[in-house]
Coordinates of C-alpha atoms in Angstrom, one line a residue:
X1 CA 20.7 12.2 3.0
X2 CA 17.4 13.6 4.1
X3 CA 18.5 17.3 3.8
X4 CA 19.4 16.7 0.2
X5 CA 15.9 15.2 -0.4
X6 CA 14.2 18.3 1.1
X7 CA 16.4 20.6 -0.9
X8 CA 15.6 18.8 -4.1
X9 CA 11.9 18.8 -3.1
X10 CA 11.8 22.6 -2.6
X11 CA 13.6 23.3 -5.8
X12 CA 11.3 21.0 -7.8
X13 CA 8.0 21.5 -5.9
X14 CA 8.4 24.7 -4.0
X15 CA 5.7 26.5 -6.1
X16 CA 3.3 23.6 -5.4
X17 CA 3.6 23.4 -1.6
X18 CA 0.1 24.8 -1.1
X19 CA -1.4 22.2 -3.4
X20 CA 0.6 19.4 -1.8
X21 CA -0.5 20.5 1.7
X22 CA -4.1 20.3 0.6
X23 CA -3.6 16.7 -0.6
X24 CA -2.2 15.6 2.8
X25 CA -5.7 15.1 4.2
X26 CA -6.6 12.9 1.2
X27 CA -4.7 9.6 1.9
X28 CA -5.6 8.0 -1.4
X29 CA -3.1 8.0 -4.2
X30 CA -3.6 7.0 -7.8
X31 CA -2.1 3.9 -9.4
X32 CA 0.1 6.3 -11.4
X33 CA 1.3 8.0 -8.2
X34 CA 2.2 4.7 -6.6
X35 CA 4.2 3.8 -9.7
X36 CA 6.0 7.1 -9.6
X37 CA 6.9 6.5 -5.9
X38 CA 8.2 3.0 -6.7
X39 CA 10.5 4.4 -9.3
X40 CA 12.3 6.3 -6.6
X41 CA 12.6 3.4 -4.2
X42 CA 15.6 1.1 -3.9
X43 CA 15.1 -2.6 -3.4
X44 CA 13.6 -4.2 -1.3
X45 CA 11.4 -1.2 -0.5
X46 CA 10.3 -1.0 -4.2
X47 CA 9.0 -4.6 -4.1
X48 CA 7.5 -4.1 -0.7
X49 CA 5.3 -1.2 -1.9
X50 CA 4.3 -3.1 -5.0
X51 CA 3.2 -6.1 -3.0
X52 CA 1.5 -3.9 -0.4
X53 CA -0.4 -2.0 -3.1
X54 CA -1.5 -5.2 -4.9
X55 CA -2.6 -6.9 -1.7
X56 CA -3.6 -4.0 0.6
X57 CA -1.6 -5.8 3.3
X58 CA -0.6 -4.2 6.6
X59 CA 3.1 -3.5 7.1
X60 CA 3.3 -5.9 10.1
X61 CA 1.9 -8.7 7.9
X62 CA 4.5 -8.2 5.1
X63 CA 7.5 -7.6 7.3
X64 CA 7.1 -10.9 9.0
X65 CA 6.9 -13.2 5.9
X66 CA 9.8 -15.6 5.3
X67 CA 10.6 -17.6 2.1
X68 CA 8.5 -20.6 3.2
X69 CA 5.4 -18.3 3.4
X70 CA 5.4 -17.8 -0.4
X71 CA 4.4 -20.5 -2.8
X72 CA 3.6 -20.7 -6.5
X73 CA -0.1 -20.4 -7.3
X74 CA -2.0 -21.0 -10.5
X75 CA -1.6 -18.8 -13.7
X76 CA 1.8 -17.4 -12.6
X77 CA 0.5 -16.0 -9.3
X78 CA 2.2 -16.1 -6.0
X79 CA 0.4 -17.0 -2.7
X80 CA 1.6 -15.4 0.5
X81 CA 0.6 -16.8 3.9
X82 CA 0.5 -13.9 6.4
X83 CA 0.1 -13.9 10.1
X84 CA -2.7 -11.6 11.3
X85 CA -3.5 -9.9 14.5
X86 CA -4.6 -12.5 17.1
X87 CA -2.5 -15.3 15.5
X88 CA -4.8 -16.2 12.6
X89 CA -3.4 -16.6 9.1
X90 CA -4.6 -15.5 5.7
X91 CA -3.5 -16.0 2.1
X92 CA -2.7 -13.0 -0.1
X93 CA -2.3 -13.3 -3.9
X94 CA 0.2 -11.4 -6.0
X95 CA -0.8 -11.6 -9.7
X96 CA 1.0 -8.7 -11.5
X97 CA 3.9 -10.3 -13.4
X98 CA 6.3 -7.5 -12.6
X99 CA 5.6 -7.7 -8.9
X100 CA 5.7 -11.5 -9.0
X101 CA 9.2 -11.4 -10.5
X102 CA 10.4 -8.8 -8.0
X103 CA 9.0 -10.8 -5.0
X104 CA 10.7 -14.0 -6.2
X105 CA 14.0 -12.1 -6.4
X106 CA 13.6 -11.0 -2.8
X107 CA 13.4 -14.6 -1.5
X108 CA 16.8 -15.5 0.0
X109 CA 16.1 -18.6 2.0
X110 CA 13.2 -20.6 3.5
X111 CA 13.5 -19.1 7.0
X112 CA 14.9 -15.7 6.1
X113 CA 12.6 -12.6 6.1
X114 CA 11.7 -11.5 2.6
X115 CA 11.7 -7.8 3.7
X116 CA 14.5 -7.7 6.3
X117 CA 14.1 -4.0 7.4
X118 CA 12.6 -2.1 10.2
X119 CA 9.5 0.0 10.0
X120 CA 11.6 3.1 10.7
X121 CA 13.8 2.5 7.6
X122 CA 10.7 1.9 5.5
X123 CA 9.2 5.2 6.7
X124 CA 12.4 7.1 5.8
X125 CA 12.7 5.5 2.3
X126 CA 9.0 5.8 1.5
X127 CA 8.8 9.3 2.8
X128 CA 11.9 10.4 0.8
X129 CA 10.7 8.7 -2.4
X130 CA 7.2 10.0 -2.3
X131 CA 8.4 13.5 -1.6
X132 CA 10.6 13.4 -4.7
X133 CA 8.0 11.6 -6.9
X134 CA 4.8 13.4 -6.0
X135 CA 5.7 16.2 -3.6
X136 CA 4.1 14.6 -0.5
X137 CA 5.8 12.6 2.3
X138 CA 3.6 9.6 2.8
X139 CA 3.6 6.5 5.0
X140 CA 3.0 2.9 4.1
X141 CA -0.5 3.1 5.4
X142 CA -1.2 5.5 2.5
X143 CA -0.3 2.6 0.2
X144 CA -2.8 0.3 1.9
X145 CA -5.5 3.0 2.0
X146 CA -4.9 3.8 -1.7
X147 CA -5.4 0.2 -2.8
X148 CA -8.6 -0.1 -0.8
X149 CA -10.0 3.1 -2.3
X150 CA -8.8 1.9 -5.8
X151 CA -10.9 -1.2 -5.4
X152 CA -13.9 0.8 -4.2
X153 CA -13.7 3.2 -7.1
X154 CA -13.2 0.5 -9.7
X155 CA -16.3 -1.3 -8.3
X156 CA -18.4 1.9 -8.6
X157 CA -18.5 2.5 -4.9
X158 CA -18.9 -1.1 -3.6
X159 CA -17.6 -0.8 0.0
X160 CA -17.9 -4.6 0.4
X161 CA -15.2 -5.2 -2.2
X162 CA -13.0 -2.7 -0.3
X163 CA -13.8 -4.6 2.9
X164 CA -12.8 -7.9 1.3
X165 CA -9.4 -6.7 0.2
X166 CA -8.8 -4.9 3.4
X167 CA -9.8 -8.0 5.4
X168 CA -11.8 -5.8 7.8
X169 CA -14.1 -7.6 10.1
X170 CA -16.7 -4.8 10.0
X171 CA -17.8 -2.7 7.1
X172 CA -17.9 0.3 9.4
X173 CA -14.1 0.1 9.5
X174 CA -13.9 0.2 5.7
X175 CA -16.3 3.2 5.7
X176 CA -13.7 5.2 7.6
X177 CA -11.5 5.0 4.5
X178 CA -14.1 6.5 2.2
X179 CA -14.6 9.9 3.9
X180 CA -13.0 11.7 1.0
X181 CA -14.9 9.8 -1.7
X182 CA -18.2 11.1 -3.0
X183 CA -20.7 9.7 -0.5
X184 CA -23.4 9.4 -3.1
X185 CA -21.3 6.9 -5.1
X186 CA -20.8 4.5 -2.1
X187 CA -23.0 1.4 -2.1
X188 CA -24.0 1.0 1.6
X189 CA -26.8 -1.5 1.1
X190 CA -25.2 -4.4 3.0
X191 CA -26.6 -7.0 5.4
X192 CA -26.3 -6.2 9.0
X193 CA -23.3 -7.8 10.7
X194 CA -20.9 -7.8 7.7

């Protein structure tokens, strides 16, 4: 129950409320923080967050997938066909063995949704788990944002790599994600129109 979560939060993190509040404006979590949050999530939310972090998928893309949308790729990877805004489709790849195994376990049938929950229940579970794990109540968009920023940081500031995993049409959209990152580290030398 949500009241119990808040009570546990205040007893565990009460002294760090000021620090947690400061972090709220920074919507980029570390890989370790994502792992901590996943430890507090029940299935299928745990798998959902793992897949979302690995692929930087939007919630709407992942909550629509059915068993037939997932197929075996090379080197133990799974390929997920997702429906995008406007009716287009794209293919996402899940390569981490732990996440691959978790995702396979979530497939119940060819036409059944792999993540059969509402956005509201995802928000509640993710908010509660993140509050317990890291002292901040987050949304699933933080997971997507964190992966995009993880890619940009790992590529030494290459925004185009972030744009690619985010599947943004315009690099300017990706640039809105990097507002908290050291602007001098961002590579902004890109051809016009990307």
